[in-house]
């Protein structure tokens, strides 16, 4: 695991798990994705769980907290009531109080050397020329004003390789 900006890396526990997995020391029990059930067909408790998961499946993660979605507070045991459950006594906004405002500041500044991207870093329109999808010269204010000019990204095969192809860009 390469060290991230600031020297962060996996925790020793996480690294040990990865070494064991790479060595084949795991139970191969995955049976495939679960069947899709419409939200309105779920029981209320299952709906609550589904809403939790909807927010969590898009987090980008890190060795020390859920990712760019929560700040330094995620490191403290007092943040949690029990495993994976945030303390209900925390004031609204506590989890994100230390994050960039607007969030687009992190979106553009952390493109390649901090967090894994939740979007493509580079795109193409024809498969031969690749360019940064988000213009590096945009500051957060530019991102807020111009996001609608960015194109739609789809993953396609070009010359037998996956590529992120952009259409309808207005820059």
Coordinates of C-alpha atoms in Angstrom, one line a residue:
X1 CA 0.0 0.0 0.0
X2 CA 1.6 3.3 -1.0
X3 CA 1.8 5.9 1.6
X4 CA -0.8 8.7 1.1
X5 CA -0.2 12.4 1.5
X6 CA 1.2 13.0 5.0
X7 CA 2.6 9.4 5.3
X8 CA -0.7 7.8 6.1
X9 CA -1.1 4.1 5.2
X10 CA -3.1 1.1 6.3
X11 CA -3.2 0.4 10.0
X12 CA -1.1 -2.6 11.1
X13 CA -4.3 -4.7 11.6
X14 CA -5.5 -3.8 8.1
X15 CA -2.1 -4.5 6.6
X16 CA -2.0 -7.9 8.3
X17 CA -5.5 -8.7 6.8
X18 CA -4.3 -7.8 3.3
X19 CA -1.1 -9.9 3.7
X20 CA -3.2 -12.9 4.8
X21 CA -5.7 -12.4 1.9
X22 CA -2.9 -12.1 -0.6
X23 CA -1.5 -15.4 0.7
X24 CA -4.9 -17.1 0.2
X25 CA -5.7 -17.2 3.9
X26 CA -9.4 -16.4 3.8
X27 CA -12.7 -18.2 3.5
X28 CA -14.0 -18.0 -0.1
X29 CA -17.6 -17.7 0.9
X30 CA -18.9 -15.0 -1.4
X31 CA -21.9 -16.2 -3.3
X32 CA -22.5 -13.2 -5.5
X33 CA -24.6 -10.0 -5.1
X34 CA -27.8 -10.2 -3.2
X35 CA -31.1 -10.1 -5.0
X36 CA -32.5 -6.6 -5.7
X37 CA -35.6 -5.7 -3.7
X38 CA -37.5 -2.4 -4.2
X39 CA -37.1 0.0 -1.3
X40 CA -40.9 0.3 -0.7
X41 CA -41.0 -3.5 -0.4
X42 CA -38.6 -3.5 2.6
X43 CA -39.7 -3.6 6.2
X44 CA -39.1 -0.2 8.1
X45 CA -36.0 -1.6 9.9
X46 CA -34.6 -2.8 6.5
X47 CA -35.3 0.6 5.0
X48 CA -33.3 2.3 7.7
X49 CA -30.4 -0.2 7.1
X50 CA -30.7 0.4 3.3
X51 CA -30.4 4.2 3.8
X52 CA -27.3 3.7 6.0
X53 CA -25.7 1.6 3.3
X54 CA -26.6 4.0 0.5
X55 CA -24.4 6.6 2.2
X56 CA -21.6 4.2 3.0
X57 CA -21.2 2.4 -0.3
X58 CA -20.0 5.6 -1.9
X59 CA -17.3 6.5 0.7
X60 CA -13.8 6.4 -0.5
X61 CA -12.2 5.3 2.7
X62 CA -8.8 5.5 4.3
X63 CA -6.7 3.8 6.8
X64 CA -7.9 6.0 9.7
X65 CA -11.5 7.0 9.0
X66 CA -14.4 6.5 6.6
X67 CA -12.9 8.9 4.1
X68 CA -13.3 12.5 3.0
X69 CA -16.9 12.3 4.2
X70 CA -16.0 12.6 7.9
X71 CA -13.3 14.6 9.6
X72 CA -10.7 14.0 12.3
X73 CA -13.5 13.4 14.8
X74 CA -13.9 9.9 13.3
X75 CA -10.7 8.9 15.1
X76 CA -12.0 9.3 18.6
X77 CA -13.7 6.5 20.5
X78 CA -16.2 8.9 22.0
X79 CA -17.6 9.5 18.5
X80 CA -19.2 6.1 18.6
X81 CA -21.9 4.6 20.8
X82 CA -21.0 1.1 19.7
X83 CA -19.2 -0.4 16.7
X84 CA -20.2 1.4 13.5
X85 CA -22.8 3.6 15.2
X86 CA -22.2 7.3 15.7
X87 CA -23.0 8.7 19.2
X88 CA -26.4 10.3 19.1
X89 CA -25.3 13.0 21.6
X90 CA -23.1 14.7 19.0
X91 CA -24.2 18.1 17.8
X92 CA -25.4 18.3 14.1
X93 CA -22.4 19.0 11.9
X94 CA -19.9 17.5 14.2
X95 CA -18.7 14.8 11.8
X96 CA -18.0 17.3 9.0
X97 CA -17.0 20.4 10.9
X98 CA -13.3 20.1 10.0
X99 CA -13.8 19.5 6.3
X100 CA -13.3 21.9 3.5
X101 CA -16.1 24.3 2.7
X102 CA -17.2 24.2 0.1
X103 CA -16.6 20.5 -0.4
X104 CA -15.5 21.2 -4.0
X105 CA -12.2 22.5 -2.6
X106 CA -11.3 18.9 -1.6
X107 CA -12.9 17.6 -4.8
X108 CA -10.4 19.5 -7.0
X109 CA -7.3 19.7 -4.7
X110 CA -7.2 16.0 -3.8
X111 CA -7.5 14.7 -7.3
X112 CA -4.4 12.5 -7.6
X113 CA -2.2 12.2 -4.6
X114 CA -4.5 11.9 -1.6
X115 CA -7.7 9.9 -1.8
X116 CA -8.8 7.4 -4.4
X117 CA -11.0 9.2 -6.8
X118 CA -14.8 8.9 -6.5
X119 CA -14.8 10.1 -10.1
X120 CA -12.4 9.7 -13.0
X121 CA -9.2 11.8 -12.8
X122 CA -8.7 11.6 -16.6
X123 CA -11.1 11.3 -19.4
X124 CA -11.1 11.1 -23.2
X125 CA -13.5 11.9 -26.0
X126 CA -11.8 9.9 -28.8
X127 CA -9.6 7.4 -27.0
X128 CA -6.3 9.0 -28.2
X129 CA -6.0 12.1 -26.1
X130 CA -6.6 12.0 -22.3
X131 CA -7.1 15.1 -20.2
X132 CA -8.0 16.0 -16.6
X133 CA -11.8 15.7 -16.3
X134 CA -11.9 18.5 -13.7
X135 CA -9.8 21.5 -14.9
X136 CA -6.9 21.8 -12.5
X137 CA -7.0 25.6 -12.7
X138 CA -10.5 25.7 -11.3
X139 CA -10.6 27.0 -7.7
X140 CA -13.6 26.0 -5.5
X141 CA -15.6 29.1 -6.6
X142 CA -15.1 28.1 -10.3
X143 CA -16.3 24.6 -9.5
X144 CA -19.5 25.9 -8.0
X145 CA -20.2 28.2 -10.9
X146 CA -19.2 25.9 -13.8
X147 CA -19.9 22.3 -12.7
X148 CA -22.7 22.1 -15.3
X149 CA -20.2 22.5 -18.1
X150 CA -18.5 19.2 -17.3
X151 CA -19.5 16.3 -19.6
X152 CA -21.1 13.0 -18.8
X153 CA -18.6 10.2 -18.1
X154 CA -19.2 6.6 -19.1
X155 CA -16.9 3.6 -18.9
X156 CA -16.3 2.1 -22.4
X157 CA -13.9 -0.3 -24.0
X158 CA -11.5 1.4 -26.4
X159 CA -8.9 -0.8 -28.1
X160 CA -9.8 -3.6 -25.6
X161 CA -9.1 -1.3 -22.6
X162 CA -11.4 0.4 -20.2
X163 CA -11.5 4.2 -20.7
X164 CA -13.6 6.9 -19.2
X165 CA -15.3 8.6 -22.2
X166 CA -16.7 12.1 -21.8
X167 CA -19.6 13.5 -23.9
X168 CA -21.4 16.8 -24.0
X169 CA -18.5 18.8 -22.4
X170 CA -19.0 22.6 -22.8
X171 CA -15.5 23.9 -21.8

